[in-house]
Every structure is written in structure tokens, then in C-alpha cells.
């Protein structure tokens, strides 16, 4: 049997930089500037407030680096996470995009440990950040179309595996291979327990018309597992699995066990919600009582496992499960960098783990994207243009960064990007009337957001528009 486990590297391979940390985090900032999250937070949190919260955590991250939160690290999970955070963040955090996605949940946890009088807001804060991050990863649905960039050779390659596992939330591999894919950390296409009418809790809430789902933002309410600790993710998944197994016997126990019925009677008095959950499952056995994250299937694989697009420094719980699986004879790790290769070779058994270059894999499948080195005429007063585009975009890119990126974008791609900008400008101002300050700021933020969706620097897109200004004229 041969299985494959996929990480975010596959999305970066076929979707580019748009699925790296910088672009994901900046999409949150610019979506907030566009007030795109008003309905997500029921108009209780403005876009400027979201931006302020993001910026406020920069100081918290640096205070944690500098030991100012050490005294608030209580249990072993927090202490271990604190040590790891300091080891990884060795230089000053200067922007919110310097903070990796799931480290935000560690920062939130530390903030509330330092401010126990605000503890009752912890769950809401975590939930809010989950939804922001999921929306930014989703990228307006673009992430769900990456399979269209994958050639038939990739389809044949992945379809040949007996089992396909992924740590990603998108559904590209299902669409590509027409095969089942096991999502270990959740799935954009499956709603969370609380919102899914096919689950007990979601069914109860739907009967009360109390579902929280926002139309058009269903992806923000999916069953994704987000946490600063891989072990905590695994613990949650394992608890759900145990609950699923136990729930299969609820009906028989209720019908045949006086002790169980007495326990239910006590539960009704002391924990009415848990009582309602169990009784609903008994009355509606077709409903799921919890999300299945498929770790049982992953722990049962045998023979050979290939790992593609995953960093060995993340998700230690996955590597622990792999190392504890005595039925695995061979693990092939496709490394992106020599640092990753050294890490695997130094930390895992050479009798089991073998390393191959992921770039070599993509090359063999014909998946490498063409690289361009274009020689455009750059304005002589380019420094003034750089300053202007940085102001307009809200980006702080250097001249070298912008010009390097410009040289890598062929003219036909520039024309496509200009069409996106032109369409956006027309949608926002179809009559081409004069705009006020707020409308102008939103239009500039919208252009920057287009760039972030496409995986290029906002300042670069502005310079592209200047270089191709004629394409923005007319209807």
C-alpha cells in the first residue's frame, strides 16, 4: 500500500506566492480596509478596528520574545509553545505578516493569560481570528480552482496512490483525481459541528434558526482545525473520534440500560445541553455527533508514505504518528530546501526516511512554471514613482523588490492584471464621477487587494498600471 500526505507547498507550487504567509495576512488587512468583514462580525467590529488589532499584536509578539510574558505561561503546552516561539522569532517582529498563521492563536492565548479579567472573551477572539484566517486562505474562492493549473501528469501521479491525505482545507485533489481525500485538519466544503445541519449540534441550532453562517462566507464556518499546537489539534480530533464511537451505542444503551437512563436523568438536570445532544442523536441516529478528521485512517496506513509540500518543522503530531506506526516500512520526504533535508536526516531514522527534491518531482511531472526575465523601459524618475506607488498601495516595497518582480511578469500577464484593475474600477465607479476621500481610499485598497490575490506586491501592480495606463482608459 502506498499513501501520500500533502501540505501547503502544493498550493504554493500551483498558486504561487498568493498562498504564502505574507499574502494571506495582508489580504486580511486589505479586506478589513474594504469593510468586507462587517457582516462577518455583525457590524460589531469595524475594518479599522481589525487593522488596529493586527498591529497591536506586533508589540505583544515582541514582548513575548523579550520574556515579558514568561510568568503567565502555566501548563506544559503553553511553556513548550513559549520556548518554541522564542526560538523561531529571533529578530524583532515589525509587521503583522511577520507572524505565522497559527502563531496568532498562541499570541491570543498569551494575551488572555496576562489579562484574566477578559478571559470570557477568549473563545470569541479565537473564533474571530479563525474566520479571518480562513477567509484569507480561501482567497475569494481562487484556492479551490488551483486544480485547473495541474497537468494530466500530476493527475495520474496523485491518482496512483492508494490513500490521499492532506493538511490543506481546499478540495483541489478531489477535483483533480475524482478520488476521496482525507482532510486531517478540516475541509472548506464541510461546515463546523455548530453550523452543519447534518450534525447534532447544527441540527439543534437550525431548528432554533440560530445558525451563525453568513451568506457568501460559508468557508469561514467550515470544520478547520486551527491551533498553535499540533498536539492540541490531534487531541481535539481524537476526542471527537471517541465521541463518534460512543454515540453509536447511545440508542441501545438508552433502550436497554437502566443505569444509562439514570445517568441521562442526572445529565438533564446538571448539563442540559449535553443531555439535548445525546437525546437528539438517539432520536436522529442519521445525524453525526461530531466531525471526523480521519486520523484513525492515517494511523492505520502501512508500507509506504510519501510527504509532499510539508515543512518538517510544523505539525510535530503528524511526524509523531508516522514514527509510531510500525507498519510503515518507508517514508519518502520531498524536501524544498537543503535545510529541510538536513532536518529530516538528523531527526529521523535513515532506515525508514528517504529524501528527494520536490523541485525534481515537479520537474519530472512537467509542473514547473515558466520563468521570465523581461527588459522593460523604466522611467528615468523611477524613484518618484516608487514613492508614489508605495503611498497609494500602503505597501513598503523597495525599488529593487518592485523592479525585480516587474521583470518577471510578461506583457500578456500585465495586460490581464490591468483588465482586473479596470473592471474593479468600473464596478466601484461605473459613472466615472468624482469620488470623496473614503471612496478614493477604498478604491486604492481594492487595487492592492487584487495584487495580493494574484500573489504580487501591491506596489508592483500600481507600477504596472502606470506603465500600461492606456489599457485602463475607456469603457
Short mmCIF file of C-alpha atoms in Angstrom, two decimals:
data_model
loop_
_atom_site.label_atom_id
_atom_site.label_comp_id
_atom_site.label_asym_id
_atom_site.label_seq_id
_atom_site.Cartn_x
_atom_site.Cartn_y
_atom_site.Cartn_z
CA UNK A 1 0.00 0.00 0.00
CA UNK A 2 1.26 3.46 -0.90
CA UNK A 3 -0.14 6.66 0.63
CA UNK A 4 0.60 10.35 0.17
CA UNK A 5 0.35 13.26 2.61
CA UNK A 6 0.15 16.78 1.20
CA UNK A 7 0.83 20.18 2.75
CA UNK A 8 0.57 23.83 1.73
CA UNK A 9 3.60 23.53 -0.56
CA UNK A 10 1.38 22.08 -3.27
CA UNK A 11 -0.80 25.21 -3.19
CA UNK A 12 2.26 27.44 -3.46
CA UNK A 13 3.56 25.32 -6.35
CA UNK A 14 0.38 25.77 -8.39
CA UNK A 15 -0.95 29.03 -6.92
CA UNK A 16 2.28 30.91 -6.34
CA UNK A 17 3.16 33.32 -3.56
CA UNK A 18 -0.51 34.17 -3.03
CA UNK A 19 -0.66 31.23 -0.60
CA UNK A 20 2.37 32.19 1.46
CA UNK A 21 2.09 33.84 4.87
CA UNK A 22 2.74 37.44 3.76
CA UNK A 23 -0.03 37.47 1.17
CA UNK A 24 -2.54 35.65 3.37
CA UNK A 25 -2.04 38.05 6.29
CA UNK A 26 -2.05 41.14 4.08
CA UNK A 27 -5.32 40.03 2.48
CA UNK A 28 -6.88 40.23 5.94
CA UNK A 29 -5.62 43.80 6.34
CA UNK A 30 -6.91 44.98 2.97
CA UNK A 31 -10.21 43.12 3.22
CA UNK A 32 -10.66 44.92 6.53
CA UNK A 33 -9.85 48.27 4.89
CA UNK A 34 -12.59 47.48 2.38
CA UNK A 35 -15.06 46.80 5.23
CA UNK A 36 -15.52 43.28 3.84
CA UNK A 37 -15.82 41.82 7.33
CA UNK A 38 -18.72 43.95 8.58
CA UNK A 39 -21.28 41.22 8.06
CA UNK A 40 -18.92 38.55 9.37
CA UNK A 41 -18.86 40.32 12.73
CA UNK A 42 -22.44 41.56 12.54
CA UNK A 43 -21.22 45.16 12.35
CA UNK A 44 -19.73 44.96 15.86
CA UNK A 45 -16.13 45.34 14.64
CA UNK A 46 -15.06 47.86 12.02
CA UNK A 47 -12.34 47.38 9.44
CA UNK A 48 -10.12 49.98 11.08
CA UNK A 49 -10.54 48.21 14.42
CA UNK A 50 -9.45 44.91 12.86
CA UNK A 51 -6.36 46.60 11.41
CA UNK A 52 -5.67 48.10 14.85
CA UNK A 53 -5.92 44.68 16.49
CA UNK A 54 -3.48 43.18 13.98
CA UNK A 55 -0.98 45.97 14.62
CA UNK A 56 -1.47 45.75 18.37
CA UNK A 57 -0.28 42.16 18.43
CA UNK A 58 3.08 43.21 17.00
CA UNK A 59 4.05 44.62 20.41
CA UNK A 60 2.67 41.53 22.15
CA UNK A 61 4.80 39.28 19.94
CA UNK A 62 7.93 41.28 20.76
CA UNK A 63 7.10 41.35 24.47
CA UNK A 64 6.83 37.55 24.39
CA UNK A 65 10.19 37.37 22.60
CA UNK A 66 11.72 39.54 25.30
CA UNK A 67 10.45 37.45 28.19
CA UNK A 68 7.74 39.80 29.43
CA UNK A 69 5.11 37.05 29.29
CA UNK A 70 7.18 34.23 30.84
CA UNK A 71 5.38 34.44 34.17
CA UNK A 72 1.99 33.83 32.52
CA UNK A 73 2.94 30.50 30.88
CA UNK A 74 1.09 27.99 33.02
CA UNK A 75 0.67 24.45 31.69
CA UNK A 76 3.26 22.39 29.85
CA UNK A 77 1.72 23.02 26.40
CA UNK A 78 1.98 26.78 26.87
CA UNK A 79 5.53 26.57 28.24
CA UNK A 80 6.66 24.42 25.32
CA UNK A 81 4.99 26.75 22.83
CA UNK A 82 6.63 29.76 24.50
CA UNK A 83 10.10 28.24 24.18
CA UNK A 84 9.48 27.31 20.54
CA UNK A 85 8.13 30.79 19.76
CA UNK A 86 11.28 32.43 21.11
CA UNK A 87 13.48 30.01 19.17
CA UNK A 88 11.76 30.83 15.90
CA UNK A 89 11.32 34.58 16.35
CA UNK A 90 14.92 35.62 16.90
CA UNK A 91 14.55 39.09 15.36
CA UNK A 92 12.12 41.90 16.06
CA UNK A 93 8.60 41.49 14.66
CA UNK A 94 7.94 44.62 12.61
CA UNK A 95 4.65 43.81 10.88
CA UNK A 96 1.65 41.54 11.35
CA UNK A 97 2.69 39.48 8.31
CA UNK A 98 5.90 38.52 10.16
CA UNK A 99 3.72 36.39 12.44
CA UNK A 100 2.96 32.93 11.06
CA UNK A 101 -0.72 31.99 10.77
CA UNK A 102 -1.17 29.61 13.66
CA UNK A 103 1.14 31.58 15.96
CA UNK A 104 -1.69 34.10 16.17
CA UNK A 105 -3.58 31.63 18.36
CA UNK A 106 -0.62 31.40 20.70
CA UNK A 107 -0.48 35.20 20.92
CA UNK A 108 -4.20 35.35 21.69
CA UNK A 109 -3.78 32.70 24.39
CA UNK A 110 -0.91 34.62 25.99
CA UNK A 111 -2.84 37.89 25.85
CA UNK A 112 -5.74 36.43 27.81
CA UNK A 113 -3.42 34.69 30.29
CA UNK A 114 -1.95 38.11 31.04
CA UNK A 115 -5.42 39.68 31.21
CA UNK A 116 -7.55 37.18 33.16
CA UNK A 117 -10.31 39.76 33.68
CA UNK A 118 -11.02 39.45 29.94
CA UNK A 119 -10.99 35.64 29.85
CA UNK A 120 -14.67 35.38 28.97
CA UNK A 121 -13.80 36.88 25.55
CA UNK A 122 -11.17 34.22 24.72
CA UNK A 123 -13.46 31.94 22.73
CA UNK A 124 -14.93 34.80 20.69
CA UNK A 125 -11.46 36.20 19.92
CA UNK A 126 -10.16 32.81 18.77
CA UNK A 127 -13.26 32.24 16.67
CA UNK A 128 -12.90 35.67 15.09
CA UNK A 129 -9.28 35.09 14.13
CA UNK A 130 -10.15 31.65 12.76
CA UNK A 131 -12.70 33.18 10.42
CA UNK A 132 -10.36 35.95 9.27
CA UNK A 133 -7.56 33.50 8.51
CA UNK A 134 -9.86 31.04 6.75
CA UNK A 135 -11.23 33.83 4.57
CA UNK A 136 -7.73 34.98 3.65
CA UNK A 137 -6.62 31.45 2.76
CA UNK A 138 -9.79 30.93 0.72
CA UNK A 139 -8.77 33.95 -1.36
CA UNK A 140 -12.18 34.69 -2.79
CA UNK A 141 -12.52 31.05 -3.86
CA UNK A 142 -9.41 31.17 -6.05
CA UNK A 143 -7.76 28.44 -3.96
CA UNK A 144 -10.49 26.00 -4.99
CA UNK A 145 -9.55 26.38 -8.65
CA UNK A 146 -5.85 25.53 -8.40
CA UNK A 147 -6.52 22.05 -9.81
CA UNK A 148 -7.09 23.75 -13.17
CA UNK A 149 -3.36 24.58 -13.18
CA UNK A 150 -2.37 20.94 -12.61
CA UNK A 151 -1.47 18.94 -15.73
CA UNK A 152 -2.67 15.43 -16.53
CA UNK A 153 0.70 14.07 -15.43
CA UNK A 154 0.00 15.36 -11.90
CA UNK A 155 -3.47 13.82 -12.02
CA UNK A 156 -2.03 10.40 -12.94
CA UNK A 157 0.67 10.76 -10.28
CA UNK A 158 -1.68 11.50 -7.39
CA UNK A 159 -4.42 9.12 -8.54
CA UNK A 160 -1.93 6.24 -8.39
CA UNK A 161 -1.76 6.41 -4.58
CA UNK A 162 -3.97 4.08 -2.56
CA UNK A 163 -4.73 6.79 0.02
CA UNK A 164 -4.55 10.58 -0.29
CA UNK A 165 -4.25 12.61 2.93
CA UNK A 166 -3.95 16.37 3.16
CA UNK A 167 -3.37 19.05 5.79
CA UNK A 168 -4.96 21.61 3.47
CA UNK A 169 -8.57 22.79 3.59
CA UNK A 170 -9.10 23.11 -0.16
CA UNK A 171 -10.64 20.44 -2.37
CA UNK A 172 -8.32 20.52 -5.37
CA UNK A 173 -7.12 16.93 -5.07
CA UNK A 174 -10.68 15.58 -5.03
CA UNK A 175 -11.49 17.59 -8.13
CA UNK A 176 -8.26 16.57 -9.85
CA UNK A 177 -8.28 12.83 -9.14
CA UNK A 178 -12.02 12.18 -8.67
CA UNK A 179 -10.92 10.23 -5.60
CA UNK A 180 -11.74 10.54 -1.89
CA UNK A 181 -9.25 12.70 0.03
CA UNK A 182 -8.83 12.54 3.80
CA UNK A 183 -8.59 16.00 5.36
CA UNK A 184 -6.74 15.67 8.66
CA UNK A 185 -7.20 19.33 9.64
CA UNK A 186 -10.59 20.08 8.12
CA UNK A 187 -12.21 20.89 4.82
CA UNK A 188 -13.66 24.06 3.29
CA UNK A 189 -16.58 22.04 1.92
CA UNK A 190 -17.69 20.72 5.34
CA UNK A 191 -19.32 23.01 7.87
CA UNK A 192 -18.35 23.02 11.54
CA UNK A 193 -20.37 20.97 14.03
CA UNK A 194 -22.24 24.05 15.23
CA UNK A 195 -23.32 25.09 11.72
CA UNK A 196 -23.83 21.78 9.94
CA UNK A 197 -27.50 20.66 9.83
CA UNK A 198 -26.27 17.10 9.28
CA UNK A 199 -24.58 17.19 12.68
CA UNK A 200 -26.39 17.05 16.01
CA UNK A 201 -25.36 20.48 17.23
CA UNK A 202 -26.02 22.12 13.87
CA UNK A 203 -29.39 20.37 13.65
CA UNK A 204 -30.39 21.71 17.07
CA UNK A 205 -29.30 25.23 16.13
CA UNK A 206 -31.03 25.03 12.74
CA UNK A 207 -34.29 24.06 14.45
CA UNK A 208 -33.97 27.21 16.55
CA UNK A 209 -32.96 29.22 13.46
CA UNK A 210 -29.80 30.09 15.34
CA UNK A 211 -27.12 29.24 12.76
CA UNK A 212 -24.35 31.85 12.53
CA UNK A 213 -23.39 31.28 8.87
CA UNK A 214 -23.05 34.44 6.80
CA UNK A 215 -24.24 34.10 3.22
CA UNK A 216 -21.27 34.08 0.84
CA UNK A 217 -18.78 33.39 3.64
CA UNK A 218 -19.61 29.76 4.34
CA UNK A 219 -15.90 28.89 4.12
CA UNK A 220 -15.33 30.89 7.32
CA UNK A 221 -17.60 28.45 9.15
CA UNK A 222 -16.00 25.20 7.98
CA UNK A 223 -14.65 22.48 10.24
CA UNK A 224 -10.99 23.58 10.03
CA UNK A 225 -8.72 22.76 12.97
CA UNK A 226 -6.66 25.84 13.80
CA UNK A 227 -4.41 25.96 16.84
CA UNK A 228 -0.85 26.90 17.81
CA UNK A 229 -0.12 23.31 18.85
CA UNK A 230 -0.29 20.26 16.64
CA UNK A 231 -0.81 18.12 19.72
CA UNK A 232 -3.87 20.18 20.65
CA UNK A 233 -5.26 19.70 17.13
CA UNK A 234 -4.75 15.96 17.44
CA UNK A 235 -6.31 15.92 20.90
CA UNK A 236 -9.44 17.66 19.58
CA UNK A 237 -9.70 15.27 16.64
CA UNK A 238 -9.20 12.27 18.93
CA UNK A 239 -11.87 13.44 21.38
CA UNK A 240 -14.31 13.85 18.51
CA UNK A 241 -13.49 10.35 17.26
CA UNK A 242 -14.13 8.85 20.70
CA UNK A 243 -17.42 10.71 20.89
CA UNK A 244 -18.41 9.39 17.46
CA UNK A 245 -17.64 5.82 18.55
CA UNK A 246 -19.52 6.20 21.83
CA UNK A 247 -22.54 7.75 20.14
CA UNK A 248 -23.13 4.62 18.06
CA UNK A 249 -24.28 2.89 21.25
CA UNK A 250 -26.40 5.69 22.73
CA UNK A 251 -29.70 4.36 21.39
CA UNK A 252 -29.10 0.75 22.51
CA UNK A 253 -27.92 1.88 25.95
CA UNK A 254 -30.94 4.14 26.41
CA UNK A 255 -33.30 1.32 25.48
CA UNK A 256 -31.60 -1.46 27.46
CA UNK A 257 -29.66 0.06 30.38
CA UNK A 258 -31.46 1.45 33.47
CA UNK A 259 -28.10 2.82 34.65
CA UNK A 260 -27.65 4.77 31.40
CA UNK A 261 -31.18 6.19 31.68
CA UNK A 262 -30.44 7.28 35.24
CA UNK A 263 -27.23 8.94 34.07
CA UNK A 264 -29.24 10.74 31.41
CA UNK A 265 -31.72 11.91 34.01
CA UNK A 266 -28.87 13.35 36.08
CA UNK A 267 -27.36 14.90 32.97
CA UNK A 268 -30.65 16.61 32.15
CA UNK A 269 -30.52 18.43 35.50
CA UNK A 270 -26.82 19.25 35.59
CA UNK A 271 -25.80 19.59 31.94
CA UNK A 272 -28.91 20.21 29.84
CA UNK A 273 -27.01 20.94 26.61
CA UNK A 274 -25.11 17.64 26.74
CA UNK A 275 -28.41 15.90 27.51
CA UNK A 276 -30.04 17.50 24.47
CA UNK A 277 -27.11 16.48 22.26
CA UNK A 278 -27.32 12.83 23.31
CA UNK A 279 -31.11 12.66 23.09
CA UNK A 280 -31.07 14.26 19.64
CA UNK A 281 -28.57 11.64 18.48
CA UNK A 282 -30.81 8.89 19.91
CA UNK A 283 -33.88 10.31 18.18
CA UNK A 284 -32.00 11.02 14.94
CA UNK A 285 -29.33 8.33 14.51
CA UNK A 286 -28.64 9.55 10.96
CA UNK A 287 -27.04 12.72 12.34
CA UNK A 288 -23.30 12.92 13.03
CA UNK A 289 -22.45 13.89 16.58
CA UNK A 290 -19.01 15.30 15.70
CA UNK A 291 -16.60 15.94 12.84
CA UNK A 292 -14.42 13.07 11.65
CA UNK A 293 -10.85 14.16 10.96
CA UNK A 294 -9.66 10.77 9.68
CA UNK A 295 -6.67 10.31 11.98
CA UNK A 296 -7.86 6.74 12.52
CA UNK A 297 -7.32 6.08 8.81
CA UNK A 298 -3.98 7.87 8.84
CA UNK A 299 -2.73 5.84 11.80
CA UNK A 300 -3.73 2.64 10.00
CA UNK A 301 -1.69 3.12 6.84
CA UNK A 302 1.05 0.64 6.07
CA UNK A 303 4.02 0.01 3.79
CA UNK A 304 4.93 3.34 2.18
CA UNK A 305 4.13 7.03 2.74
CA UNK A 306 5.18 9.98 0.58
CA UNK A 307 5.15 13.50 2.07
CA UNK A 308 4.90 16.44 -0.35
CA UNK A 309 4.67 20.16 0.37
CA UNK A 310 5.04 19.92 4.14
CA UNK A 311 7.65 21.53 6.37
CA UNK A 312 9.31 19.17 8.88
CA UNK A 313 9.30 22.00 11.44
CA UNK A 314 5.49 22.15 11.56
CA UNK A 315 2.85 19.76 12.82
CA UNK A 316 5.00 17.62 15.08
CA UNK A 317 1.95 15.49 15.90
CA UNK A 318 1.94 14.21 12.32
CA UNK A 319 5.57 13.12 12.49
CA UNK A 320 4.97 11.51 15.89
CA UNK A 321 2.15 9.42 14.41
CA UNK A 322 4.36 8.44 11.48
CA UNK A 323 7.24 7.40 13.73
CA UNK A 324 4.92 5.40 15.99
CA UNK A 325 3.46 3.47 13.06
CA UNK A 326 5.38 0.18 12.99
CA UNK A 327 3.64 -0.88 9.79
CA UNK A 328 5.34 1.83 7.74
CA UNK A 329 8.45 0.44 6.07
CA UNK A 330 9.37 3.51 4.02
CA UNK A 331 8.72 7.26 4.23
CA UNK A 332 9.72 9.42 1.26
CA UNK A 333 10.04 13.09 2.21
CA UNK A 334 10.13 15.55 -0.68
CA UNK A 335 12.18 18.48 0.60
CA UNK A 336 12.05 22.06 -0.66
CA UNK A 337 15.36 23.24 0.79
CA UNK A 338 18.63 21.70 1.96
CA UNK A 339 17.70 22.87 5.48
CA UNK A 340 14.61 20.66 5.38
CA UNK A 341 16.66 17.74 4.08
CA UNK A 342 19.22 18.11 6.89
CA UNK A 343 16.45 18.29 9.48
CA UNK A 344 14.91 15.02 8.29
CA UNK A 345 18.28 13.28 8.12
CA UNK A 346 19.26 14.47 11.61
CA UNK A 347 15.96 13.76 13.37
CA UNK A 348 14.53 10.62 11.76
CA UNK A 349 15.71 7.09 11.08
CA UNK A 350 17.63 6.66 7.84
CA UNK A 351 16.29 3.11 7.73
CA UNK A 352 12.80 4.48 7.17
CA UNK A 353 13.09 8.05 5.84
CA UNK A 354 14.43 8.86 2.38
CA UNK A 355 14.72 12.39 0.98
CA UNK A 356 14.10 13.57 -2.57
CA UNK A 357 13.94 17.06 -4.00
CA UNK A 358 10.39 18.32 -4.53
CA UNK A 359 11.66 20.54 -7.32
CA UNK A 360 12.87 17.40 -9.06
CA UNK A 361 9.43 15.86 -8.63
CA UNK A 362 7.64 18.85 -10.14
CA UNK A 363 10.14 18.95 -12.98
CA UNK A 364 9.59 15.27 -13.75
CA UNK A 365 5.83 15.88 -13.87
CA UNK A 366 6.19 18.94 -16.09
CA UNK A 367 4.72 21.17 -13.39
CA UNK A 368 7.36 23.89 -13.26
CA UNK A 369 6.03 27.27 -14.31
CA UNK A 370 7.91 29.22 -16.99
CA UNK A 371 10.24 31.92 -15.71
CA UNK A 372 10.56 35.27 -17.42
CA UNK A 373 13.25 37.94 -17.48
CA UNK A 374 11.68 40.89 -19.28
CA UNK A 375 13.58 44.03 -20.21
CA UNK A 376 11.08 46.87 -19.84
CA UNK A 377 11.79 50.57 -20.29
CA UNK A 378 11.76 52.04 -16.80
CA UNK A 379 11.00 55.77 -16.29
CA UNK A 380 14.12 57.84 -15.56
CA UNK A 381 12.48 59.36 -12.47
CA UNK A 382 11.64 55.90 -11.12
CA UNK A 383 12.38 56.85 -7.51
CA UNK A 384 9.46 59.30 -7.53
CA UNK A 385 7.20 56.63 -8.97
CA UNK A 386 8.30 54.11 -6.31
CA UNK A 387 7.49 56.57 -3.54
CA UNK A 388 4.09 57.29 -5.10
CA UNK A 389 3.06 53.66 -5.63
CA UNK A 390 4.08 52.78 -2.07
CA UNK A 391 1.89 55.59 -0.74
CA UNK A 392 -1.07 54.58 -2.92
CA UNK A 393 -0.76 50.88 -2.17
CA UNK A 394 0.07 51.13 1.52
CA UNK A 395 2.97 48.80 0.77
CA UNK A 396 6.60 49.36 1.81
CA UNK A 397 8.40 47.65 -1.03
CA UNK A 398 11.90 48.65 -2.09
CA UNK A 399 12.75 49.75 -5.62
CA UNK A 400 14.77 46.56 -6.09
CA UNK A 401 11.85 44.36 -4.99
CA UNK A 402 9.41 46.09 -7.32
CA UNK A 403 11.68 46.17 -10.36
CA UNK A 404 12.71 42.55 -9.88
CA UNK A 405 9.07 41.49 -9.77
CA UNK A 406 8.22 43.68 -12.78
CA UNK A 407 10.94 41.94 -14.84
CA UNK A 408 9.39 38.54 -14.05
CA UNK A 409 5.93 39.47 -15.38
CA UNK A 410 5.44 39.15 -19.16
CA UNK A 411 3.40 41.73 -21.07
CA UNK A 412 0.42 39.44 -21.61
CA UNK A 413 0.18 38.93 -17.84
CA UNK A 414 0.43 42.68 -17.27
CA UNK A 415 -2.50 43.13 -19.64
CA UNK A 416 -4.56 40.58 -17.71
CA UNK A 417 -3.79 42.33 -14.42
CA UNK A 418 -4.74 45.71 -15.92
CA UNK A 419 -8.08 44.25 -17.04
CA UNK A 420 -8.75 43.13 -13.45
CA UNK A 421 -7.98 46.63 -12.19
CA UNK A 422 -10.08 48.28 -14.89
CA UNK A 423 -13.06 46.01 -14.17
CA UNK A 424 -12.75 46.72 -10.45
CA UNK A 425 -12.59 50.49 -11.03
CA UNK A 426 -15.66 50.32 -13.28
CA UNK A 427 -17.58 48.23 -10.75
CA UNK A 428 -16.82 50.73 -7.98
CA UNK A 429 -17.48 53.82 -10.07
CA UNK A 430 -19.42 52.93 -13.24
CA UNK A 431 -20.26 56.55 -14.00
CA UNK A 432 -16.66 57.72 -13.54
CA UNK A 433 -17.82 60.50 -11.21
CA UNK A 434 -15.58 62.41 -8.76
CA UNK A 435 -15.01 60.48 -5.54
CA UNK A 436 -14.69 61.57 -1.93
CA UNK A 437 -11.76 60.68 0.32
CA UNK A 438 -13.33 57.48 1.70
CA UNK A 439 -14.22 56.22 -1.77
CA UNK A 440 -10.72 57.01 -3.03
CA UNK A 441 -9.06 55.12 -0.14
CA UNK A 442 -11.31 52.14 -0.75
CA UNK A 443 -10.51 52.14 -4.47
CA UNK A 444 -6.76 52.16 -3.75
CA UNK A 445 -7.18 49.39 -1.16
CA UNK A 446 -9.17 47.37 -3.68
CA UNK A 447 -6.36 47.56 -6.24
CA UNK A 448 -3.89 46.43 -3.57
CA UNK A 449 -6.20 43.54 -2.68
CA UNK A 450 -6.24 42.43 -6.33
CA UNK A 451 -2.44 42.28 -6.22
CA UNK A 452 -2.47 40.23 -3.03
CA UNK A 453 -4.97 37.80 -4.52
CA UNK A 454 -2.70 37.36 -7.52
CA UNK A 455 0.47 36.93 -5.47
CA UNK A 456 2.28 40.12 -6.44
CA UNK A 457 3.24 43.13 -4.36
CA UNK A 458 0.59 45.89 -4.35
CA UNK A 459 3.22 48.48 -5.30
CA UNK A 460 4.18 46.34 -8.29
CA UNK A 461 0.60 46.30 -9.56
CA UNK A 462 0.40 50.08 -9.27
CA UNK A 463 3.59 50.47 -11.31
CA UNK A 464 2.23 48.02 -13.90
CA UNK A 465 -0.87 50.22 -14.20
CA UNK A 466 1.29 53.30 -14.67
CA UNK A 467 3.37 51.56 -17.32
CA UNK A 468 0.21 50.41 -19.12
CA UNK A 469 -2.04 53.35 -18.36
CA UNK A 470 -3.54 53.29 -21.85
CA UNK A 471 -5.14 49.92 -21.00
CA UNK A 472 -7.15 51.50 -18.18
CA UNK A 473 -8.77 54.14 -20.39
CA UNK A 474 -12.19 53.91 -21.97
CA UNK A 475 -15.06 51.53 -21.30
#
